[in-house]
Amino acid sequence: MSAHEIAPEPADPFLWLEEIDGSAARDWAAERTAETEAAFAGDTRTALETRLTGILQDPDRLVVPSRHGDLMYDLWRDAENPRGLWRRTSRASFAGGTPTWEVLLDIDALGREEGTAWAFAGAAHGPAGTGRALVRLSPDGGDAAVVREFDLETRRFVDDTPFTLDAEKTMIAWVDRDTLLVATALHGGGVTDSGYPISARAWRRGEPLEDAPPIVTGVASDVGVFTHVDHTGGTATPMVVVAHDFFHSESWVWDGGEPSLLAVPQDANVDVHGELVTVRTTTPWQIGDTTHPSGTLLIGPLETVTEGDGSGLRVAFAPNDTAVLETWTWTRTRLVLTILDRVQSRLVSLDPDTLLGTDIDLGLGDADLFSANIATVDDEEDDELWVVARGFLTPPTLLVIEPGKDARVVDRSRATFDSSGLVAEQHWATSADGTRVPYFEVGPRERSGALPVLMNGYGGFEHALTPEYPTIVGPAWLEEGRVYVVANIRGGGEFGPEWHLAALRENRHRAYEDFAAVARDLVARDVSTPDRIACHGRSNGGLLVGNMLTQYPDDFGAIVCGVPLLDMRRYTRLSAGASWIAEYGDPDDPAEWEFVKTFSPYHLIEPGRRYPASLTYAAASDDRVGPVQARKMAARMADETDAEVHYLEPIEGGHSGAIDAASTAALHATIHAFLNRTVARAD
C-alpha cells in the first residue's frame, strides 16, 4: 500500500441505509419514525404541538419584510396557507403600521394546480425599473429549486421568452432586464464533486443557455461557482466567485470582456459596492510595510485590487480583545458595521470617505442580553435601515432608522412565553487547554436544587451564536422553570476568524472540549447535574452533540441530534459533503483520517459502554447533508448498545428538517416530549 492510499474500510453493515430512496432504507426510516411518534404521543405532547402551531401561525406575529424600492415583500404562512402567500405592500403603509397587502403568488394554490407541493425558496428581484423577479420553488424543501421569471406588474409568470430553469442548485443574478449571470449544472453547465455549479455564464433572453459561453470555470475539486451583480449607481458590476474550498476563493469582476481577478488573499471576504471594494481579512495580510491582522475590514477603490496590489485600501475596522466584526452592510452612501462585543451586537454607521463612525442607538437598554441585525436595505435607493433587535427575554422588535433620525419602532413580536422571574446572564467556563469560553444562561432568578438544562451549540464555519429570542424553547422549556444555555465554543465566529481557526481540522477537539467544559461548569456552579443536562445541535451542531454522545456520555442525560454529520469517514461522498473538507479534513488522505477519525461519532461507538438517551432526526429531502448519516448512527446505536435510541425522518423539509409551521411544531413537540421523559422526568 502506498503512502497515499488509505486502508480498506471495515465492512459497514448499515451501508444499505445510504440508499436515500431505496425501498428498504425508506421502510426502515418510516418504521423508526412511526415508533418514535408512538412513543411520545400523548395529551401533553399534543397540547404543546397545538400551542407551538398557534405561536408560529399567530396572525399578529412580527413581519420582517424585504425592501425593493417603495415596496415591501413578505412570505406569509398561516393555517389556511401553510406553504405561504408571496405578497407586497407599500413602504409608507408598512412603516406607518397599516399595511394593505397585495398577493402576488399563492404557493398552495400553485401546488394544487400543478400537482407539486411547492415550497417558496426566495425571489431575486431585477434591477430597479425592470418589474421582474426570478422566483425559486423547491419541490420538497431541499436546496435544489426550479427558477421561473415573474412579472411583478401583471402578477403572473412570464410566458413570452421567459427565463426558466428546472430543479437544480442554481446561482442566478440579474445583469439587466434581458441578461442573467447564471451558474447551473443544467444544459451542460456541470457540477463539482460537492454538487454545485462548476461554471458561470451570461444568459441572454431568447438564446439557449447551452449556447452561452462560460465566463469563469472551476475544477471538479472546487466547492462551486457562485454569482452576484452589484447595481450601485445604476451600473451593473457582475462578479463570479470560484470557491476552492469553504474558506478559499477567487473573486472575478466581469465587464463583458475578459474577467478581472481581484488581487486579494484567497481566504479574505470581498464585497463590491459601485466603485468601492471592502475586504475582510481571515489571516494577516501584508500590504507593503503594513500587516493587517485577521478580522480587519479594509476599504478602497475597486481599481486598487483590479489594477493594483491593494495598497490603496484603508482600515475601516480593526478588532480588539473583545470586539470583532460580524458582518457589514452597504446602504447607498454609508457602510454599516455589525460588531460583536463580548458576543453582543452593536451597530456603527461609517462614512466611507472619512471612515468616521457613529454608533446607532437602538434604545434597547441593559435589562437583557441583545443582538441586532440589518433586516433589509435598498442600497440602490437611500440610507434607510431596517433593523431587527432581540434578546433572550425580549421578543424581536423591528425598527426603522432614517438618516439623521433616531431609531423608530415599527412593530414588536408578541411574547410567546411568560418571562417573569427569568434572568439572562453571561458566564465563562475554562476549557481543557485553559481557554476561557463564554456561554449564555437563561433561567429562573430564584433557584433551589439542580435544574434540568438544555444546551445549544454549533462551533463551526465561523458562525456565531448570539442572543436570540427563544420562540419555541421559551414556552416548551423555560416556562417550566428550567435552564437554557447557549455555548459560544471555538470553531464559531464569536471572537472573529481566530476563534474559528482555533478549532479547525486537526484542532477540532477544542470545540468539543469547550462544550463539555460548559456542561461541567454548570455542574460546578450547582446549576444542574449530568443526568439532568441535555444538548441539542443541528447540522455541524449535530456533529457536535454526536461527539458529546460518544466522547462525553457521562456529562449528559440526553442528546438531540438534528440533520447531522456523523460518519466522517464517508461524509465527503454524501450529498454536499466534499465542500466541507477545509473545515474537517479529508478522510481519504491517510494522514488526515488519523485526526478526522477522532471526531467521527459513527466510528466512536463502543459496544457495552453506557450512553445517554438520544433522539436523532433528519429529512429524506435534505440535499445538503442528507439523512443517511443520521440513519446509520441510529441503527448502529440501537444494534450495538443498550442505549435508548429514537429516530425521526419526515419526507419533506430539506436541511431545515421541517417545511411549514405545523411540521415545525410537531418536530419540536416530539423533541420536548423526549426531553421531558429523560432529563426533566422528575419535574
mmCIF file of C-alpha atoms in Angstrom, residues 168-418:
data_model
loop_
_atom_site.group_PDB
_atom_site.id
_atom_site.type_symbol
_atom_site.label_atom_id
_atom_site.label_comp_id
_atom_site.label_asym_id
_atom_site.label_seq_id
_atom_site.Cartn_x
_atom_site.Cartn_y
_atom_site.Cartn_z
ATOM 1 C CA GLU A 168 -31.091 22.295 -9.566
ATOM 2 C CA LYS A 169 -28.726 24.098 -7.200
ATOM 3 C CA THR A 170 -28.636 27.172 -9.415
ATOM 4 C CA MET A 171 -26.973 30.528 -8.686
ATOM 5 C CA ILE A 172 -28.586 33.443 -10.551
ATOM 6 C CA ALA A 173 -28.231 37.238 -10.613
ATOM 7 C CA TRP A 174 -29.681 39.918 -12.879
ATOM 8 C CA VAL A 175 -27.328 41.925 -15.078
ATOM 9 C CA ASP A 176 -30.174 43.764 -16.796
ATOM 10 C CA ARG A 177 -33.750 43.026 -17.845
ATOM 11 C CA ASP A 178 -32.619 40.674 -20.603
ATOM 12 C CA THR A 179 -29.389 39.215 -19.197
ATOM 13 C CA LEU A 180 -28.668 36.923 -16.274
ATOM 14 C CA LEU A 181 -25.427 35.803 -14.721
ATOM 15 C CA VAL A 182 -26.045 32.090 -14.209
ATOM 16 C CA ALA A 183 -24.199 29.205 -12.594
ATOM 17 C CA THR A 184 -26.060 25.922 -13.023
ATOM 18 C CA ALA A 185 -25.473 22.251 -13.725
ATOM 19 C CA LEU A 186 -28.218 22.324 -16.359
ATOM 20 C CA HIS A 187 -27.701 22.408 -20.129
ATOM 21 C CA GLY A 188 -24.088 21.320 -19.980
ATOM 22 C CA GLY A 189 -23.082 23.500 -17.042
ATOM 23 C CA GLY A 190 -21.686 20.637 -14.994
ATOM 24 C CA VAL A 191 -21.087 20.249 -11.268
ATOM 25 C CA THR A 192 -18.194 19.971 -8.869
ATOM 26 C CA ASP A 193 -17.580 16.993 -6.600
ATOM 27 C CA SER A 194 -19.653 18.883 -3.998
ATOM 28 C CA GLY A 195 -22.673 19.043 -6.315
ATOM 29 C CA TYR A 196 -22.576 22.778 -7.023
ATOM 30 C CA PRO A 197 -22.223 24.509 -10.430
ATOM 31 C CA ILE A 198 -18.754 24.429 -11.959
ATOM 32 C CA SER A 199 -19.067 27.425 -14.322
ATOM 33 C CA ALA A 200 -20.810 30.795 -14.746
ATOM 34 C CA ARG A 201 -22.320 32.122 -17.971
ATOM 35 C CA ALA A 202 -24.107 35.234 -19.203
ATOM 36 C CA TRP A 203 -27.534 34.112 -20.406
ATOM 37 C CA ARG A 204 -29.336 36.470 -22.748
ATOM 38 C CA ARG A 205 -33.067 36.323 -23.200
ATOM 39 C CA GLY A 206 -34.182 34.127 -26.047
ATOM 40 C CA GLU A 207 -30.912 32.253 -26.504
ATOM 41 C CA PRO A 208 -30.407 28.618 -25.436
ATOM 42 C CA LEU A 209 -28.478 28.526 -22.183
ATOM 43 C CA GLU A 210 -26.154 25.872 -23.568
ATOM 44 C CA ASP A 211 -25.029 28.346 -26.243
ATOM 45 C CA ALA A 212 -23.857 30.909 -23.678
ATOM 46 C CA PRO A 213 -20.045 30.645 -23.343
ATOM 47 C CA PRO A 214 -18.574 30.295 -19.842
ATOM 48 C CA ILE A 215 -17.125 33.426 -18.262
ATOM 49 C CA VAL A 216 -15.276 31.613 -15.478
ATOM 50 C CA THR A 217 -14.921 27.855 -14.966
ATOM 51 C CA GLY A 218 -13.734 25.997 -11.894
ATOM 52 C CA VAL A 219 -12.496 22.448 -11.477
ATOM 53 C CA ALA A 220 -14.162 19.373 -10.026
ATOM 54 C CA SER A 221 -12.380 19.676 -6.680
ATOM 55 C CA ASP A 222 -13.746 23.223 -6.119
ATOM 56 C CA VAL A 223 -16.812 23.669 -3.914
ATOM 57 C CA GLY A 224 -18.570 25.556 -6.698
ATOM 58 C CA VAL A 225 -19.006 28.722 -8.713
ATOM 59 C CA PHE A 226 -21.285 31.482 -7.416
ATOM 60 C CA THR A 227 -22.655 34.674 -8.957
ATOM 61 C CA HIS A 228 -23.543 38.194 -7.823
ATOM 62 C CA VAL A 229 -24.240 41.519 -9.529
ATOM 63 C CA ASP A 230 -23.884 44.901 -7.811
ATOM 64 C CA HIS A 231 -26.156 47.664 -9.177
ATOM 65 C CA THR A 232 -24.912 50.654 -7.166
ATOM 66 C CA GLY A 233 -25.394 53.910 -9.050
ATOM 67 C CA GLY A 234 -27.391 52.187 -11.762
ATOM 68 C CA THR A 235 -24.282 50.459 -13.144
ATOM 69 C CA ALA A 236 -24.108 46.669 -13.176
ATOM 70 C CA THR A 237 -20.906 45.098 -11.856
ATOM 71 C CA PRO A 238 -21.130 41.316 -12.348
ATOM 72 C CA MET A 239 -18.995 39.158 -10.058
ATOM 73 C CA VAL A 240 -18.137 35.469 -10.196
ATOM 74 C CA VAL A 241 -16.695 33.699 -7.162
ATOM 75 C CA VAL A 242 -14.880 30.376 -7.555
ATOM 76 C CA ALA A 243 -14.876 28.736 -4.126
ATOM 77 C CA HIS A 244 -11.896 26.387 -3.972
ATOM 78 C CA ASP A 245 -12.996 25.232 -0.547
ATOM 79 C CA PHE A 246 -15.276 26.655 2.110
ATOM 80 C CA PHE A 247 -12.783 29.379 3.077
ATOM 81 C CA HIS A 248 -10.645 29.999 -0.001
ATOM 82 C CA SER A 249 -11.939 31.530 -3.205
ATOM 83 C CA GLU A 250 -11.104 33.685 -6.189
ATOM 84 C CA SER A 251 -13.308 36.683 -6.999
ATOM 85 C CA TRP A 252 -13.631 37.915 -10.559
ATOM 86 C CA VAL A 253 -15.224 41.097 -11.922
ATOM 87 C CA TRP A 254 -16.657 40.867 -15.437
ATOM 88 C CA ASP A 255 -17.283 43.877 -17.692
ATOM 89 C CA GLY A 256 -18.408 41.968 -20.773
ATOM 90 C CA GLY A 257 -14.898 41.085 -21.923
ATOM 91 C CA GLU A 258 -12.209 39.132 -20.121
ATOM 92 C CA PRO A 259 -12.927 38.829 -16.364
ATOM 93 C CA SER A 260 -10.504 40.506 -13.945
ATOM 94 C CA LEU A 261 -9.234 38.595 -10.907
ATOM 95 C CA LEU A 262 -9.269 40.647 -7.696
ATOM 96 C CA ALA A 263 -5.835 40.833 -6.090
ATOM 97 C CA VAL A 264 -6.852 39.847 -2.557
ATOM 98 C CA PRO A 265 -5.966 36.854 -0.372
ATOM 99 C CA GLN A 266 -8.000 33.775 -1.206
ATOM 100 C CA ASP A 267 -9.180 33.458 2.406
ATOM 101 C CA ALA A 268 -10.489 37.052 2.538
ATOM 102 C CA ASN A 269 -14.153 38.051 2.241
ATOM 103 C CA VAL A 270 -14.762 40.546 -0.572
ATOM 104 C CA ASP A 271 -17.685 42.839 -1.380
ATOM 105 C CA VAL A 272 -18.098 45.366 -4.200
ATOM 106 C CA HIS A 273 -20.247 48.499 -3.910
ATOM 107 C CA GLY A 274 -20.092 50.620 -7.034
ATOM 108 C CA GLU A 275 -16.545 51.902 -7.376
ATOM 109 C CA LEU A 276 -15.601 50.741 -3.869
ATOM 110 C CA VAL A 277 -14.451 47.386 -2.541
ATOM 111 C CA THR A 278 -14.365 46.048 1.019
ATOM 112 C CA VAL A 279 -12.055 43.228 2.081
ATOM 113 C CA ARG A 280 -12.177 41.466 5.449
ATOM 114 C CA THR A 281 -9.062 39.504 6.293
ATOM 115 C CA THR A 282 -9.198 35.986 7.721
ATOM 116 C CA THR A 283 -5.464 35.633 8.265
ATOM 117 C CA PRO A 284 -2.932 38.514 8.419
ATOM 118 C CA TRP A 285 -2.407 40.295 5.085
ATOM 119 C CA GLN A 286 0.754 42.252 4.437
ATOM 120 C CA ILE A 287 0.420 45.184 2.039
ATOM 121 C CA GLY A 288 3.711 46.954 1.584
ATOM 122 C CA ASP A 289 5.206 47.500 5.025
ATOM 123 C CA THR A 290 1.887 47.124 6.852
ATOM 124 C CA THR A 291 0.441 43.865 8.125
ATOM 125 C CA HIS A 292 -3.292 43.885 8.710
ATOM 126 C CA PRO A 293 -4.329 41.329 11.367
ATOM 127 C CA SER A 294 -7.083 38.783 10.898
ATOM 128 C CA GLY A 295 -10.567 40.231 11.189
ATOM 129 C CA THR A 296 -9.605 43.643 9.758
ATOM 130 C CA LEU A 297 -12.021 45.336 7.340
ATOM 131 C CA LEU A 298 -10.331 47.329 4.564
ATOM 132 C CA ILE A 299 -11.987 49.694 2.093
ATOM 133 C CA GLY A 300 -10.858 51.497 -1.033
ATOM 134 C CA PRO A 301 -11.384 51.996 -4.766
ATOM 135 C CA LEU A 302 -12.186 48.820 -6.685
ATOM 136 C CA GLU A 303 -9.324 49.569 -9.071
ATOM 137 C CA THR A 304 -6.967 49.108 -6.119
ATOM 138 C CA VAL A 305 -7.491 45.349 -6.367
ATOM 139 C CA THR A 306 -8.250 45.052 -10.092
ATOM 140 C CA GLU A 307 -5.219 47.021 -11.270
ATOM 141 C CA GLY A 308 -3.051 47.148 -8.153
ATOM 142 C CA ASP A 309 -1.949 45.188 -5.101
ATOM 143 C CA GLY A 310 -4.339 46.630 -2.537
ATOM 144 C CA SER A 311 -2.048 49.457 -1.447
ATOM 145 C CA GLY A 312 -4.892 51.964 -1.767
ATOM 146 C CA LEU A 313 -7.007 50.231 0.881
ATOM 147 C CA ARG A 314 -7.651 51.857 4.279
ATOM 148 C CA VAL A 315 -8.698 50.337 7.611
ATOM 149 C CA ALA A 316 -12.416 50.661 8.275
ATOM 150 C CA PHE A 317 -12.419 48.353 11.311
ATOM 151 C CA ALA A 318 -9.727 46.671 13.401
ATOM 152 C CA PRO A 319 -10.640 44.052 16.027
ATOM 153 C CA ASN A 320 -9.568 44.120 19.663
ATOM 154 C CA ASP A 321 -9.667 41.610 22.523
ATOM 155 C CA THR A 322 -13.445 41.770 22.950
ATOM 156 C CA ALA A 323 -14.889 43.330 19.771
ATOM 157 C CA VAL A 324 -14.909 41.722 16.325
ATOM 158 C CA LEU A 325 -16.687 42.402 13.064
ATOM 159 C CA GLU A 326 -19.602 40.047 12.477
ATOM 160 C CA THR A 327 -20.740 41.477 9.140
ATOM 161 C CA TRP A 328 -21.135 44.688 7.179
ATOM 162 C CA THR A 329 -23.936 46.146 5.067
ATOM 163 C CA TRP A 330 -23.957 48.878 2.436
ATOM 164 C CA THR A 331 -26.678 51.451 2.150
ATOM 165 C CA ARG A 332 -26.498 53.906 -0.742
ATOM 166 C CA THR A 333 -23.808 56.107 0.825
ATOM 167 C CA ARG A 334 -22.961 54.504 4.189
ATOM 168 C CA LEU A 335 -21.193 51.379 5.403
ATOM 169 C CA VAL A 336 -22.912 49.855 8.435
ATOM 170 C CA LEU A 337 -20.862 47.538 10.642
ATOM 171 C CA THR A 338 -22.392 44.867 12.885
ATOM 172 C CA ILE A 339 -19.881 44.413 15.690
ATOM 173 C CA LEU A 340 -19.892 41.688 18.323
ATOM 174 C CA ASP A 341 -18.610 42.988 21.644
ATOM 175 C CA ARG A 342 -18.426 40.119 24.133
ATOM 176 C CA VAL A 343 -20.854 38.297 21.814
ATOM 177 C CA GLN A 344 -23.464 41.060 21.920
ATOM 178 C CA SER A 345 -24.310 43.303 18.972
ATOM 179 C CA ARG A 346 -23.781 46.964 18.308
ATOM 180 C CA LEU A 347 -24.180 48.807 15.011
ATOM 181 C CA VAL A 348 -21.865 51.519 13.683
ATOM 182 C CA SER A 349 -22.560 53.677 10.614
ATOM 183 C CA LEU A 350 -19.425 54.740 8.725
ATOM 184 C CA ASP A 351 -18.832 57.433 6.137
ATOM 185 C CA PRO A 352 -16.777 55.522 3.513
ATOM 186 C CA ASP A 353 -14.834 58.675 2.603
ATOM 187 C CA THR A 354 -13.770 59.853 6.055
ATOM 188 C CA LEU A 355 -14.218 56.495 7.847
ATOM 189 C CA LEU A 356 -15.754 58.408 10.736
ATOM 190 C CA GLY A 357 -18.288 56.253 12.519
ATOM 191 C CA THR A 358 -21.397 56.837 14.586
ATOM 192 C CA ASP A 359 -22.888 54.284 16.974
ATOM 193 C CA ILE A 360 -26.535 53.592 16.215
ATOM 194 C CA ASP A 361 -28.623 53.746 19.381
ATOM 195 C CA LEU A 362 -31.382 51.133 19.153
ATOM 196 C CA GLY A 363 -32.867 52.115 22.512
ATOM 197 C CA LEU A 364 -32.595 48.580 23.923
ATOM 198 C CA GLY A 365 -31.429 49.429 27.438
ATOM 199 C CA ASP A 366 -29.466 46.952 29.571
ATOM 200 C CA ALA A 367 -32.140 44.725 31.100
ATOM 201 C CA ASP A 368 -31.345 41.819 28.759
ATOM 202 C CA LEU A 369 -28.590 40.417 26.549
ATOM 203 C CA PHE A 370 -29.160 41.614 22.982
ATOM 204 C CA SER A 371 -28.320 41.035 19.360
ATOM 205 C CA ALA A 372 -29.306 43.024 16.287
ATOM 206 C CA ASN A 373 -29.070 42.548 12.554
ATOM 207 C CA ILE A 374 -29.858 44.542 9.444
ATOM 208 C CA ALA A 375 -33.126 43.079 8.189
ATOM 209 C CA THR A 376 -33.303 44.874 4.853
ATOM 210 C CA VAL A 377 -31.980 47.892 2.959
ATOM 211 C CA ASP A 378 -32.220 49.103 -0.614
ATOM 212 C CA ASP A 379 -28.685 50.224 -1.309
ATOM 213 C CA GLU A 380 -29.701 51.495 -4.741
ATOM 214 C CA GLU A 381 -32.213 53.929 -3.217
ATOM 215 C CA ASP A 382 -31.122 55.551 0.054
ATOM 216 C CA ASP A 383 -29.557 55.126 3.501
ATOM 217 C CA GLU A 384 -32.637 53.883 5.334
ATOM 218 C CA LEU A 385 -32.015 50.913 7.645
ATOM 219 C CA TRP A 386 -34.490 48.298 8.815
ATOM 220 C CA VAL A 387 -33.146 46.513 11.887
ATOM 221 C CA VAL A 388 -34.377 43.573 13.964
ATOM 222 C CA ALA A 389 -33.253 43.566 17.600
ATOM 223 C CA ARG A 390 -33.995 40.905 20.188
ATOM 224 C CA GLY A 391 -32.844 39.437 23.485
ATOM 225 C CA PHE A 392 -33.321 36.176 25.319
ATOM 226 C CA LEU A 393 -36.229 37.749 27.204
ATOM 227 C CA THR A 394 -37.104 40.462 24.688
ATOM 228 C CA PRO A 395 -39.232 39.500 21.663
ATOM 229 C CA PRO A 396 -37.927 40.598 18.254
ATOM 230 C CA THR A 397 -38.507 44.270 17.518
ATOM 231 C CA LEU A 398 -38.457 45.807 14.042
ATOM 232 C CA LEU A 399 -37.014 49.314 13.857
ATOM 233 C CA VAL A 400 -36.551 51.735 11.002
ATOM 234 C CA ILE A 401 -33.676 54.211 11.081
ATOM 235 C CA GLU A 402 -33.829 57.093 8.657
ATOM 236 C CA PRO A 403 -30.780 59.338 8.102
ATOM 237 C CA GLY A 404 -30.458 61.949 10.825
ATOM 238 C CA LYS A 405 -33.264 60.473 12.944
ATOM 239 C CA ASP A 406 -33.452 58.215 15.981
ATOM 240 C CA ALA A 407 -34.474 54.596 15.618
ATOM 241 C CA ARG A 408 -38.253 54.203 15.495
ATOM 242 C CA VAL A 409 -40.127 51.054 16.470
ATOM 243 C CA VAL A 410 -42.346 49.833 13.640
ATOM 244 C CA ASP A 411 -43.598 46.635 15.257
ATOM 245 C CA ARG A 412 -42.860 44.177 18.048
ATOM 246 C CA SER A 413 -43.365 40.450 18.198
ATOM 247 C CA ARG A 414 -45.824 39.248 20.779
ATOM 248 C CA ALA A 415 -44.190 37.406 23.702
ATOM 249 C CA THR A 416 -44.543 33.654 23.280
ATOM 250 C CA PHE A 417 -43.902 32.740 26.914
ATOM 251 C CA ASP A 418 -44.019 34.160 30.417
#
